[in-house]
Amino acid sequence: MANTATIEIGGKKYEFPLVEGTEKEVAIDIKSLRAATNGIITLDSGYKNTGSCESAITFLDGEKGILRYRGYSIEELAEKADFLEVAYLLIFGELPTKDELEKFHNDIKKNSIVDEDVHKILNAFPKAAHPMGVLSSLTSALTAFNPSSVNVESEEDMYNAIVKILGKMPVLVAWTMRKKQGLPLDYGDDSLGYVENILKMMFSKPNHKYENNKIYVDALDKLLILHADHEQNCSTSTVRITGSSHAGLFVSLAAGISALWGPLHGGANQAVLEMLEAIKADGGDTAKYMAKAKDKNDPFRLMGFGHRVYKNFDPRARIIKKAADEVLEALGIEDPILEIAKGLEKEALEDPYFVERKLYPNVDFYSGVIYRAMNIPQEMFTVMFAIGRLPGWIAQWREMRLRKEPIGRPRQLYIGETERSFVPIEKR
Ligand code: CMC
């Protein structure tokens, strides 16, 4: 294969190098385009064809349905690893040894106390506030309580910031839920595993000895692993671009949480459940909702379907669908919502509209069914996604800073008014 690409503009040819990744993907390096062509830029709204960076963290092939973290398949990690191991792998590049993992967990535990004054900020939010808004604000507020900026030249400084946020974020997540439910805050238990502790902080009751349910722990562990990274998606790109101005780790993460909130991204898991419940309340008429999804005059979309990069299947959705079946069976729950989801999936997979557009169930289509079986409130679903995505965001932020990437600053093609004279207010 040639190692350059030629672009011809107005009869003049410009050559640009081709860059090849380790999985043989090829990119045209257009760094010199604007300078060489005297101001011409590329236009790619939604960045459908634009690589924003080189990254060694996550590989995905949307055509083949492949997802790998640092070279390990998502299927193998979901089956054999736990969430903290995966977090370490994503952030530092290799699976931890037993000692490394133990140290990592101990350091996280040492950093899991949240300043009591954060509690005051939490109390100032109305109970009706959406947990994603609260989580984003509290994550941002953590900066005020940990004002020293991270010296990215220092591995130690970087490590300390990482264990701090991995320790404190689950506390903020649990507090956000408990505040909504009017429950006293729980500070966790150091003797528990990372994921066990998250569940304890969320579900313990002040008048009842808390006992962990292994089915819940295993299910949440798997869900968090499946959500842990997904290369340059909307929230991750937000974290990288925010951090590229050398803004700190915590505020970059707060920006990522806000980006994740939207229903086209992480907010889809809540939207899926709301959609399935609406279908159930409507007598289970899936055909009506299929027709709405296909109607171009109706803004309704089949939530949990479609993906920017997966055009064959989402490997995470396969694992989650199986997990949903197993969890519900193990808990002895028969949920009509799961049956509606399966029916809808079957119809969509046979419908030419969805087939032609290569629309398949994504990671969020079945995750809500599992969260629901675990008694996690619907408004908390996207928050659970955020806690899963945390190691991915951290890994991407760290990589971006260590690679000394320049500030993210896209260009635009201006389509507004050309120069005109100011009109005084009385003459308008
Ligand atoms: N229901 C109905 N039609 C759809 C859907 C859907 N869920 N998704 C895409 N389409 C249609 C869309 O109308 C368009 O049709 P046409 O070519 O006739 O104009 C075509 O398929 C291509 O869609 P697009 O919006 O150009 O594709 P995109 O890559 O920009 O969007 C997406 C990807 C995930 C935003 C979109 O598929 C969607 O809105 N899905 C529903 C929301 C959802 O489940 N989001 C979670 C994504 S996975 C988890 C995560 O990353 O956070």
CSV table of C-alpha atoms and ligand atoms in Angstrom, one decimal:
chain,number,residue,atom,x,y,z
A,1,MET,CA,0.0,0.0,0.0
A,2,ALA,CA,1.2,3.5,-0.8
A,3,ASN,CA,2.3,5.4,2.2
A,4,THR,CA,1.0,8.8,1.2
A,5,ALA,CA,-2.4,10.2,0.2
A,6,THR,CA,-2.7,12.9,-2.5
A,7,ILE,CA,-5.4,15.6,-2.4
A,8,GLU,CA,-5.9,17.7,-5.6
A,9,ILE,CA,-7.3,21.2,-5.2
A,10,GLY,CA,-7.6,23.5,-8.2
A,11,GLY,CA,-5.2,21.3,-10.2
A,12,LYS,CA,-2.5,21.4,-7.5
A,13,LYS,CA,-1.5,18.2,-5.7
A,14,TYR,CA,-0.7,17.9,-2.1
A,15,GLU,CA,0.8,14.8,-0.5
A,16,PHE,CA,0.1,13.7,3.1
A,17,PRO,CA,1.6,10.8,5.0
A,18,LEU,CA,-0.5,7.7,5.9
A,19,VAL,CA,-0.1,6.6,9.5
A,20,GLU,CA,-0.7,2.9,10.4
A,21,GLY,CA,-1.8,1.7,13.9
A,22,THR,CA,-0.9,-1.6,15.5
A,23,GLU,CA,-4.2,-3.1,14.3
A,24,LYS,CA,-3.5,-2.0,10.7
A,25,GLU,CA,-6.0,0.9,10.7
A,26,VAL,CA,-4.8,3.7,8.5
A,27,ALA,CA,-5.2,7.4,8.9
A,28,ILE,CA,-4.2,10.4,6.7
A,29,ASP,CA,-2.1,12.7,8.7
A,30,ILE,CA,-3.3,16.2,7.6
A,31,LYS,CA,-1.4,18.2,10.2
A,32,SER,CA,0.2,20.3,7.4
A,33,LEU,CA,-3.0,20.7,5.3
A,34,ARG,CA,-3.9,24.2,6.3
A,35,ALA,CA,-0.4,25.6,6.1
A,36,ALA,CA,0.3,23.9,2.8
A,37,THR,CA,-3.0,24.9,1.1
A,38,ASN,CA,-3.1,28.4,2.5
A,39,GLY,CA,-6.1,28.0,4.8
A,40,ILE,CA,-8.1,25.0,3.6
A,41,ILE,CA,-9.5,22.8,6.4
A,42,THR,CA,-11.5,19.6,6.6
A,43,LEU,CA,-15.1,19.6,7.6
A,44,ASP,CA,-16.4,16.6,9.5
A,45,SER,CA,-19.4,17.4,11.8
A,46,GLY,CA,-19.7,14.9,14.6
A,47,TYR,CA,-16.1,13.8,13.8
A,48,LYS,CA,-17.4,10.7,12.0
A,49,ASN,CA,-14.1,10.4,10.1
A,50,THR,CA,-11.7,12.3,12.3
A,51,GLY,CA,-9.2,10.7,14.6
A,52,SER,CA,-8.6,13.2,17.5
A,53,CYS,CA,-5.5,11.4,18.9
A,54,GLU,CA,-3.3,8.3,18.8
A,55,SER,CA,-4.2,6.1,21.8
A,56,ALA,CA,-2.9,2.8,23.2
A,57,ILE,CA,-5.8,2.1,25.6
A,58,THR,CA,-8.8,0.6,23.9
A,59,PHE,CA,-9.2,-1.0,20.4
A,60,LEU,CA,-12.6,-1.4,18.9
A,61,ASP,CA,-13.6,-2.7,15.4
A,62,GLY,CA,-17.2,-1.7,14.9
A,63,GLU,CA,-17.6,-3.8,11.8
A,64,LYS,CA,-16.3,-7.0,13.4
A,65,GLY,CA,-17.8,-6.3,16.9
A,66,ILE,CA,-14.4,-6.3,18.6
A,67,LEU,CA,-13.6,-4.5,21.9
A,68,ARG,CA,-10.3,-4.9,23.7
A,69,TYR,CA,-8.8,-3.0,26.7
A,70,ARG,CA,-5.0,-2.9,26.3
A,71,GLY,CA,-5.2,-5.9,24.0
A,72,TYR,CA,-7.4,-8.1,26.2
A,73,SER,CA,-10.8,-9.0,24.9
A,74,ILE,CA,-13.9,-7.6,26.7
A,75,GLU,CA,-15.3,-11.1,26.8
A,76,GLU,CA,-12.3,-12.5,28.6
A,77,LEU,CA,-12.0,-9.5,31.0
A,78,ALA,CA,-15.8,-9.6,31.9
A,79,GLU,CA,-15.5,-13.3,32.7
A,80,LYS,CA,-12.1,-13.5,34.5
A,81,ALA,CA,-11.2,-10.1,35.9
A,82,ASP,CA,-12.6,-7.8,38.6
A,83,PHE,CA,-13.4,-4.1,38.1
A,84,LEU,CA,-10.4,-2.9,40.1
A,85,GLU,CA,-8.0,-5.1,38.1
A,86,VAL,CA,-9.5,-3.7,34.9
A,87,ALA,CA,-9.2,-0.1,36.2
A,88,TYR,CA,-5.5,-0.7,36.9
A,89,LEU,CA,-5.0,-2.3,33.5
A,90,LEU,CA,-6.7,0.7,31.7
A,91,ILE,CA,-4.8,3.3,33.7
A,92,PHE,CA,-1.3,1.8,33.9
A,93,GLY,CA,-1.3,-0.4,30.8
A,94,GLU,CA,-0.7,-3.8,32.4
A,95,LEU,CA,-2.7,-6.3,34.5
A,96,PRO,CA,-1.5,-5.8,38.2
A,97,THR,CA,0.4,-8.4,40.1
A,98,LYS,CA,-1.3,-9.5,43.4
A,99,ASP,CA,0.9,-7.1,45.4
A,100,GLU,CA,0.3,-4.2,43.0
A,101,LEU,CA,-3.4,-4.7,43.2
A,102,GLU,CA,-3.4,-4.9,46.9
A,103,LYS,CA,-1.4,-1.7,47.2
A,104,PHE,CA,-3.7,0.0,44.7
A,105,HIS,CA,-6.8,-1.0,46.6
A,106,ASN,CA,-5.2,0.0,50.0
A,107,ASP,CA,-4.3,3.4,48.6
A,108,ILE,CA,-7.8,3.9,47.3
A,109,LYS,CA,-9.2,3.0,50.7
A,110,LYS,CA,-6.9,5.5,52.4
A,111,ASN,CA,-8.3,8.2,50.2
A,112,SER,CA,-12.0,7.4,50.4
A,113,ILE,CA,-12.9,9.8,53.2
A,114,VAL,CA,-14.8,12.8,51.8
A,115,ASP,CA,-14.5,16.1,53.6
A,116,GLU,CA,-17.6,16.7,55.8
A,117,ASP,CA,-18.1,20.1,54.1
A,118,VAL,CA,-18.9,18.3,50.8
A,119,HIS,CA,-21.9,17.0,52.8
A,120,LYS,CA,-23.1,20.5,53.3
A,121,ILE,CA,-23.0,21.2,49.5
A,122,LEU,CA,-24.9,18.0,49.0
A,123,ASN,CA,-27.5,19.1,51.5
A,124,ALA,CA,-28.0,22.3,49.5
A,125,PHE,CA,-29.3,20.5,46.5
A,126,PRO,CA,-33.1,20.0,46.2
A,127,LYS,CA,-34.1,16.3,46.6
A,128,ALA,CA,-35.6,16.4,43.1
A,129,ALA,CA,-32.2,17.2,41.5
A,130,HIS,CA,-31.1,14.7,38.9
A,131,PRO,CA,-28.2,12.6,40.4
A,132,MET,CA,-26.0,13.2,37.3
A,133,GLY,CA,-26.2,17.0,37.9
A,134,VAL,CA,-25.4,16.5,41.6
A,135,LEU,CA,-22.5,14.1,40.8
A,136,SER,CA,-21.0,16.5,38.3
A,137,SER,CA,-21.2,19.4,40.7
A,138,LEU,CA,-19.7,17.4,43.6
A,139,THR,CA,-16.9,16.1,41.5
A,140,SER,CA,-16.1,19.6,40.5
A,141,ALA,CA,-16.4,20.7,44.1
A,142,LEU,CA,-13.7,18.2,45.1
A,143,THR,CA,-11.2,20.4,43.3
A,144,ALA,CA,-11.9,23.1,45.9
A,145,PHE,CA,-11.1,20.6,48.7
A,146,ASN,CA,-8.0,19.3,47.0
A,147,PRO,CA,-6.6,22.5,45.5
A,148,SER,CA,-3.0,21.5,44.7
A,149,SER,CA,-2.8,20.9,41.0
A,150,VAL,CA,-1.4,17.6,39.7
A,151,ASN,CA,2.2,17.9,38.5
A,152,VAL,CA,2.0,15.6,35.6
A,153,GLU,CA,5.8,15.3,35.4
A,154,SER,CA,5.6,13.4,38.7
A,155,GLU,CA,4.4,9.8,38.6
A,156,GLU,CA,3.7,10.1,42.4
A,157,ASP,CA,1.5,13.2,42.0
A,158,MET,CA,-0.4,11.6,39.2
A,159,TYR,CA,-0.9,8.3,41.2
A,160,ASN,CA,-2.1,10.2,44.3
A,161,ALA,CA,-4.7,12.1,42.3
A,162,ILE,CA,-5.9,8.8,40.7
A,163,VAL,CA,-6.3,6.9,43.9
A,164,LYS,CA,-8.0,9.9,45.5
A,165,ILE,CA,-10.7,10.1,42.9
A,166,LEU,CA,-11.2,6.4,42.7
A,167,GLY,CA,-11.7,6.5,46.5
A,168,LYS,CA,-14.0,9.4,46.7
A,169,MET,CA,-16.2,9.1,43.6
A,170,PRO,CA,-18.1,6.0,44.9
A,171,VAL,CA,-18.8,7.9,48.1
A,172,LEU,CA,-20.3,10.8,46.2
A,173,VAL,CA,-22.3,8.3,44.1
A,174,ALA,CA,-23.8,6.6,47.1
A,175,TRP,CA,-24.4,9.9,48.9
A,176,THR,CA,-26.2,11.3,45.9
A,177,MET,CA,-28.6,8.3,46.0
A,178,ARG,CA,-29.1,8.3,49.7
A,179,LYS,CA,-29.8,12.0,49.8
A,180,LYS,CA,-32.6,11.5,47.3
A,181,GLN,CA,-34.0,8.7,49.4
A,182,GLY,CA,-33.7,10.6,52.7
A,183,LEU,CA,-31.2,8.1,54.1
A,184,PRO,CA,-28.3,9.0,56.5
A,185,LEU,CA,-25.0,8.9,54.7
A,186,ASP,CA,-22.8,5.8,54.8
A,187,TYR,CA,-19.0,6.0,54.9
A,188,GLY,CA,-18.4,2.5,53.6
A,189,ASP,CA,-16.4,-0.4,55.1
A,190,ASP,CA,-12.6,-0.8,54.5
A,191,SER,CA,-12.8,-4.5,54.9
A,192,LEU,CA,-14.9,-4.9,51.8
A,193,GLY,CA,-13.9,-5.3,48.1
A,194,TYR,CA,-14.2,-2.1,45.9
A,195,VAL,CA,-17.5,-3.1,44.3
A,196,GLU,CA,-19.0,-4.7,47.5
A,197,ASN,CA,-18.3,-1.4,49.3
A,198,ILE,CA,-20.1,0.6,46.6
A,199,LEU,CA,-23.2,-1.5,47.1
A,200,LYS,CA,-22.9,-1.3,50.9
A,201,MET,CA,-22.7,2.5,50.7
A,202,MET,CA,-25.7,2.6,48.5
A,203,PHE,CA,-28.0,0.1,50.2
A,204,SER,CA,-27.1,-0.2,53.9
A,205,LYS,CA,-30.0,0.8,56.2
A,206,PRO,CA,-29.3,2.5,59.6
A,207,ASN,CA,-31.4,-0.1,61.5
A,208,HIS,CA,-30.3,-3.3,59.7
A,209,LYS,CA,-27.0,-5.2,59.5
A,210,TYR,CA,-25.9,-5.0,55.9
A,211,GLU,CA,-25.2,-8.2,54.1
A,212,ASN,CA,-23.9,-8.3,50.6
A,213,ASN,CA,-25.7,-10.2,47.9
A,214,LYS,CA,-23.1,-12.1,45.8
A,215,ILE,CA,-25.4,-12.0,42.7
A,216,TYR,CA,-25.5,-8.2,42.9
A,217,VAL,CA,-21.8,-7.9,43.5
A,218,ASP,CA,-20.9,-10.1,40.5
A,219,ALA,CA,-23.5,-8.4,38.2
A,220,LEU,CA,-22.3,-4.9,39.1
A,221,ASP,CA,-18.6,-6.0,38.7
A,222,LYS,CA,-19.4,-7.2,35.2
A,223,LEU,CA,-21.4,-4.1,34.3
A,224,LEU,CA,-18.7,-1.7,35.5
A,225,ILE,CA,-16.1,-3.6,33.5
A,226,LEU,CA,-18.2,-3.5,30.3
A,227,HIS,CA,-18.5,0.3,30.7
A,228,ALA,CA,-14.9,1.0,31.8
A,229,ASP,CA,-13.7,2.5,28.5
A,230,HIS,CA,-14.8,3.0,24.9
A,231,GLU,CA,-12.1,5.0,23.2
A,232,GLN,CA,-13.0,8.5,21.9
A,233,ASN,CA,-16.7,8.7,22.7
A,234,CYS,CA,-18.4,11.9,23.6
A,235,SER,CA,-17.7,12.0,27.3
A,236,THR,CA,-14.1,10.7,26.9
A,237,SER,CA,-13.4,13.3,24.2
A,238,THR,CA,-14.8,15.9,26.6
A,239,VAL,CA,-12.5,14.8,29.4
A,240,ARG,CA,-9.5,14.9,27.0
A,241,ILE,CA,-10.3,18.2,25.5
A,242,THR,CA,-11.0,19.8,28.9
A,243,GLY,CA,-7.8,18.4,30.3
A,244,SER,CA,-5.9,19.6,27.2
A,245,SER,CA,-6.1,23.2,28.5
A,246,HIS,CA,-4.2,21.8,31.5
A,247,ALA,CA,-7.4,21.9,33.7
A,248,GLY,CA,-7.1,19.5,36.6
A,249,LEU,CA,-8.2,15.9,36.6
A,250,PHE,CA,-11.3,16.3,38.8
A,251,VAL,CA,-12.8,19.2,36.8
A,252,SER,CA,-12.0,17.3,33.5
A,253,LEU,CA,-13.9,14.3,35.0
A,254,ALA,CA,-16.8,16.6,36.0
A,255,ALA,CA,-17.0,17.8,32.4
A,256,GLY,CA,-17.1,14.1,31.3
A,257,ILE,CA,-19.9,13.4,33.7
A,258,SER,CA,-22.0,16.2,32.2
A,259,ALA,CA,-21.3,14.9,28.6
A,260,LEU,CA,-22.3,11.4,29.7
A,261,TRP,CA,-25.7,12.6,31.0
A,262,GLY,CA,-27.3,13.1,27.6
A,263,PRO,CA,-29.8,10.5,26.4
A,264,LEU,CA,-27.8,9.9,23.2
A,265,HIS,CA,-24.9,8.8,25.3
A,266,GLY,CA,-24.9,7.4,28.9
A,267,GLY,CA,-28.4,8.8,29.6
A,268,ALA,CA,-29.7,6.1,27.2
A,269,ASN,CA,-29.8,3.5,29.9
A,270,GLN,CA,-32.4,5.5,31.9
A,271,ALA,CA,-34.2,6.4,28.7
A,272,VAL,CA,-34.4,2.7,27.7
A,273,LEU,CA,-36.2,1.7,30.9
A,274,GLU,CA,-38.6,4.6,30.6
A,275,MET,CA,-39.3,3.5,27.0
A,276,LEU,CA,-39.9,-0.1,28.0
A,277,GLU,CA,-42.2,1.0,30.9
A,278,ALA,CA,-44.1,3.2,28.6
A,279,ILE,CA,-44.6,0.3,26.1
A,280,LYS,CA,-45.7,-1.9,29.0
A,281,ALA,CA,-48.2,0.7,30.2
A,282,ASP,CA,-49.4,1.0,26.7
A,283,GLY,CA,-50.4,-2.7,26.7
A,284,GLY,CA,-47.1,-4.0,25.3
A,285,ASP,CA,-47.7,-2.6,21.8
A,286,THR,CA,-44.1,-2.9,20.5
A,287,ALA,CA,-45.3,-2.4,16.9
A,288,LYS,CA,-46.6,1.1,17.7
A,289,TYR,CA,-43.1,2.1,19.0
A,290,MET,CA,-41.3,0.5,16.1
A,291,ALA,CA,-43.5,2.6,13.8
A,292,LYS,CA,-42.7,5.7,15.8
A,293,ALA,CA,-39.0,5.0,15.7
A,294,LYS,CA,-39.1,4.7,11.9
A,295,ASP,CA,-41.3,7.8,11.4
A,296,LYS,CA,-39.0,10.7,10.3
A,297,ASN,CA,-41.6,13.2,11.5
A,298,ASP,CA,-41.5,11.7,15.0
A,299,PRO,CA,-38.5,12.6,17.2
A,300,PHE,CA,-38.8,9.2,19.0
A,301,ARG,CA,-35.8,6.9,18.6
A,302,LEU,CA,-35.6,3.3,19.8
A,303,MET,CA,-33.4,3.9,22.8
A,304,GLY,CA,-30.6,1.4,23.3
A,305,PHE,CA,-30.4,0.8,19.6
A,306,GLY,CA,-27.7,2.0,17.2
A,307,HIS,CA,-24.2,3.0,17.7
A,308,ARG,CA,-21.8,5.5,16.1
A,309,VAL,CA,-19.1,2.8,15.6
A,310,TYR,CA,-20.7,-0.6,16.0
A,311,LYS,CA,-22.3,-1.5,12.7
A,312,ASN,CA,-22.6,-5.3,13.2
A,313,PHE,CA,-23.2,-5.9,16.9
A,314,ASP,CA,-22.1,-4.4,20.2
A,315,PRO,CA,-20.1,-7.1,22.0
A,316,ARG,CA,-21.0,-5.6,25.4
A,317,ALA,CA,-24.7,-6.0,24.6
A,318,ARG,CA,-24.3,-9.7,24.0
A,319,ILE,CA,-22.6,-10.2,27.4
A,320,ILE,CA,-25.2,-8.0,29.2
A,321,LYS,CA,-28.2,-9.8,27.6
A,322,LYS,CA,-26.8,-13.1,28.9
A,323,ALA,CA,-26.1,-11.5,32.3
A,324,ALA,CA,-29.6,-10.1,32.5
A,325,ASP,CA,-31.1,-13.6,32.0
A,326,GLU,CA,-28.7,-15.1,34.6
A,327,VAL,CA,-29.3,-12.4,37.2
A,328,LEU,CA,-33.1,-12.5,36.9
A,329,GLU,CA,-33.1,-16.3,37.1
A,330,ALA,CA,-30.7,-16.3,40.1
A,331,LEU,CA,-32.9,-13.8,41.9
A,332,GLY,CA,-36.0,-15.6,40.9
A,333,ILE,CA,-37.5,-12.5,39.2
A,334,GLU,CA,-39.8,-12.6,36.3
A,335,ASP,CA,-39.8,-9.2,34.8
A,336,PRO,CA,-42.2,-8.4,31.9
A,337,ILE,CA,-39.9,-5.6,31.0
A,338,LEU,CA,-37.2,-8.1,30.0
A,339,GLU,CA,-39.7,-9.9,27.8
A,340,ILE,CA,-40.7,-6.6,26.1
A,341,ALA,CA,-37.0,-5.8,25.5
A,342,LYS,CA,-36.4,-9.2,23.9
A,343,GLY,CA,-39.5,-8.9,21.7
A,344,LEU,CA,-38.5,-5.4,20.6
A,345,GLU,CA,-35.0,-6.6,19.8
A,346,LYS,CA,-36.3,-9.5,17.7
A,347,GLU,CA,-38.6,-7.2,15.8
A,348,ALA,CA,-35.9,-4.6,15.1
A,349,LEU,CA,-33.4,-7.2,14.0
A,350,GLU,CA,-35.8,-8.4,11.4
A,351,ASP,CA,-37.0,-5.0,10.3
A,352,PRO,CA,-35.5,-3.6,7.0
A,353,TYR,CA,-35.3,-0.1,8.5
A,354,PHE,CA,-33.0,-1.3,11.3
A,355,VAL,CA,-31.2,-3.9,9.1
A,356,GLU,CA,-30.4,-1.4,6.3
A,357,ARG,CA,-29.1,1.2,8.8
A,358,LYS,CA,-27.1,-1.5,10.7
A,359,LEU,CA,-28.9,-0.6,14.0
A,360,TYR,CA,-28.3,-3.2,16.8
A,361,PRO,CA,-28.9,-3.2,20.5
A,362,ASN,CA,-26.1,-1.3,22.3
A,363,VAL,CA,-24.7,-1.7,25.8
A,364,ASP,CA,-27.5,0.2,27.3
A,365,PHE,CA,-30.4,-1.9,26.0
A,366,TYR,CA,-30.2,-4.5,28.7
A,367,SER,CA,-28.2,-2.9,31.5
A,368,GLY,CA,-31.2,-1.1,33.0
A,369,VAL,CA,-33.0,-4.4,33.3
A,370,ILE,CA,-30.2,-5.6,35.6
A,371,TYR,CA,-30.0,-2.4,37.6
A,372,ARG,CA,-33.7,-2.6,38.1
A,373,ALA,CA,-33.5,-6.2,39.4
A,374,MET,CA,-30.8,-4.9,41.8
A,375,ASN,CA,-33.3,-2.2,43.1
A,376,ILE,CA,-31.2,0.7,41.7
A,377,PRO,CA,-33.5,3.6,41.0
A,378,GLN,CA,-33.8,4.6,37.4
A,379,GLU,CA,-32.4,8.1,37.8
A,380,MET,CA,-29.2,6.4,39.1
A,381,PHE,CA,-28.6,4.3,36.0
A,382,THR,CA,-26.4,6.9,34.3
A,383,VAL,CA,-24.5,7.5,37.5
A,384,MET,CA,-23.7,3.8,37.6
A,385,PHE,CA,-22.4,4.2,34.0
A,386,ALA,CA,-20.2,7.1,35.2
A,387,ILE,CA,-18.6,5.0,38.0
A,388,GLY,CA,-17.8,2.3,35.4
A,389,ARG,CA,-16.4,4.8,32.9
A,390,LEU,CA,-14.2,6.5,35.6
A,391,PRO,CA,-11.0,4.4,35.0
A,392,GLY,CA,-11.4,4.9,31.3
A,393,TRP,CA,-11.6,8.7,31.6
A,394,ILE,CA,-8.7,8.7,34.0
A,395,ALA,CA,-6.6,6.6,31.7
A,396,GLN,CA,-7.4,8.8,28.7
A,397,TRP,CA,-6.7,12.0,30.6
A,398,ARG,CA,-3.3,10.6,31.8
A,399,GLU,CA,-2.4,9.4,28.4
A,400,MET,CA,-3.3,12.8,26.9
A,401,ARG,CA,-1.1,14.6,29.4
A,402,LEU,CA,1.8,12.2,29.3
A,403,ARG,CA,1.9,12.4,25.5
A,404,LYS,CA,1.9,16.2,25.9
A,405,GLU,CA,-1.0,16.7,23.5
A,406,PRO,CA,-1.7,20.3,22.3
A,407,ILE,CA,-4.8,22.1,23.5
A,408,GLY,CA,-7.9,20.8,21.7
A,409,ARG,CA,-9.1,23.6,19.5
A,410,PRO,CA,-11.1,22.6,16.3
A,411,ARG,CA,-11.5,25.0,13.4
A,412,GLN,CA,-14.8,26.0,11.8
A,413,LEU,CA,-16.2,27.0,8.5
A,414,TYR,CA,-17.9,30.4,9.1
A,415,ILE,CA,-21.4,30.6,7.4
A,416,GLY,CA,-22.7,33.8,9.1
A,417,GLU,CA,-23.1,37.4,7.9
A,418,THR,CA,-20.2,39.0,6.2
A,419,GLU,CA,-19.0,42.4,7.5
A,420,ARG,CA,-21.8,45.0,7.9
A,421,SER,CA,-22.2,48.4,9.7
A,422,PHE,CA,-23.7,48.8,13.1
A,423,VAL,CA,-27.3,50.0,13.1
A,424,PRO,CA,-28.2,52.3,16.0
A,425,ILE,CA,-31.1,50.9,18.1
A,426,GLU,CA,-33.6,53.6,17.0
A,427,LYS,CA,-33.1,52.7,13.4
A,428,ARG,CA,-33.6,48.9,13.7
B,1,CMC,N1,-33.9,4.6,16.4
B,1,CMC,C1,-34.4,4.9,15.2
B,1,CMC,N2,-33.6,5.3,14.2
B,1,CMC,C2,-32.3,5.4,14.4
B,1,CMC,C3,-31.7,5.1,15.7
B,1,CMC,C4,-32.6,4.6,16.7
B,1,CMC,N3,-32.2,4.3,17.9
B,1,CMC,N4,-30.4,5.3,15.7
B,1,CMC,C5,-30.1,5.7,14.5
B,1,CMC,N5,-31.2,5.8,13.7
B,1,CMC,C6,-31.3,6.2,12.3
B,1,CMC,C7,-31.2,7.7,12.1
B,1,CMC,O1,-32.5,8.3,12.1
B,1,CMC,C8,-30.5,7.7,10.7
B,1,CMC,O2,-31.5,7.5,9.8
B,1,CMC,P1,-31.4,8.2,8.3
B,1,CMC,O3,-30.1,7.7,7.7
B,1,CMC,O4,-32.6,7.7,7.6
B,1,CMC,O5,-31.4,9.7,8.6
B,1,CMC,C9,-29.5,6.5,10.8
B,1,CMC,O6,-30.2,5.6,11.6
B,1,CMC,C10,-28.1,6.9,11.2
B,1,CMC,O7,-28.3,7.5,12.5
B,1,CMC,P2,-27.3,8.7,13.0
B,1,CMC,O8,-28.0,9.4,14.1
B,1,CMC,O9,-26.7,9.4,11.9
B,1,CMC,O10,-26.1,7.8,13.7
B,1,CMC,P3,-25.1,8.3,14.7
B,1,CMC,O11,-23.9,7.5,14.6
B,1,CMC,O12,-24.9,9.8,14.6
B,1,CMC,O13,-25.8,8.1,16.1
B,1,CMC,C11,-26.5,7.1,18.2
B,1,CMC,C12,-25.5,7.1,17.0
B,1,CMC,C13,-26.1,6.1,19.2
B,1,CMC,C14,-26.5,8.5,18.8
B,1,CMC,C15,-28.0,6.8,17.6
B,1,CMC,O14,-28.0,5.5,17.1
B,1,CMC,C16,-29.0,6.9,18.7
B,1,CMC,O15,-29.5,8.0,18.9
B,1,CMC,N6,-29.4,5.8,19.4
B,1,CMC,C17,-30.3,5.9,20.5
B,1,CMC,C18,-29.7,6.4,21.8
B,1,CMC,C19,-28.8,5.3,22.4
B,1,CMC,O16,-29.1,4.2,22.6
B,1,CMC,N7,-27.6,5.8,22.8
B,1,CMC,C20,-26.6,4.9,23.5
B,1,CMC,C21,-25.4,4.7,22.7
B,1,CMC,S1,-24.4,3.4,23.4
B,1,CMC,C22,-23.8,3.9,24.9
B,1,CMC,C23,-23.0,5.1,24.8
B,1,CMC,O17,-22.1,5.3,24.0
B,1,CMC,O18,-23.2,6.0,25.7
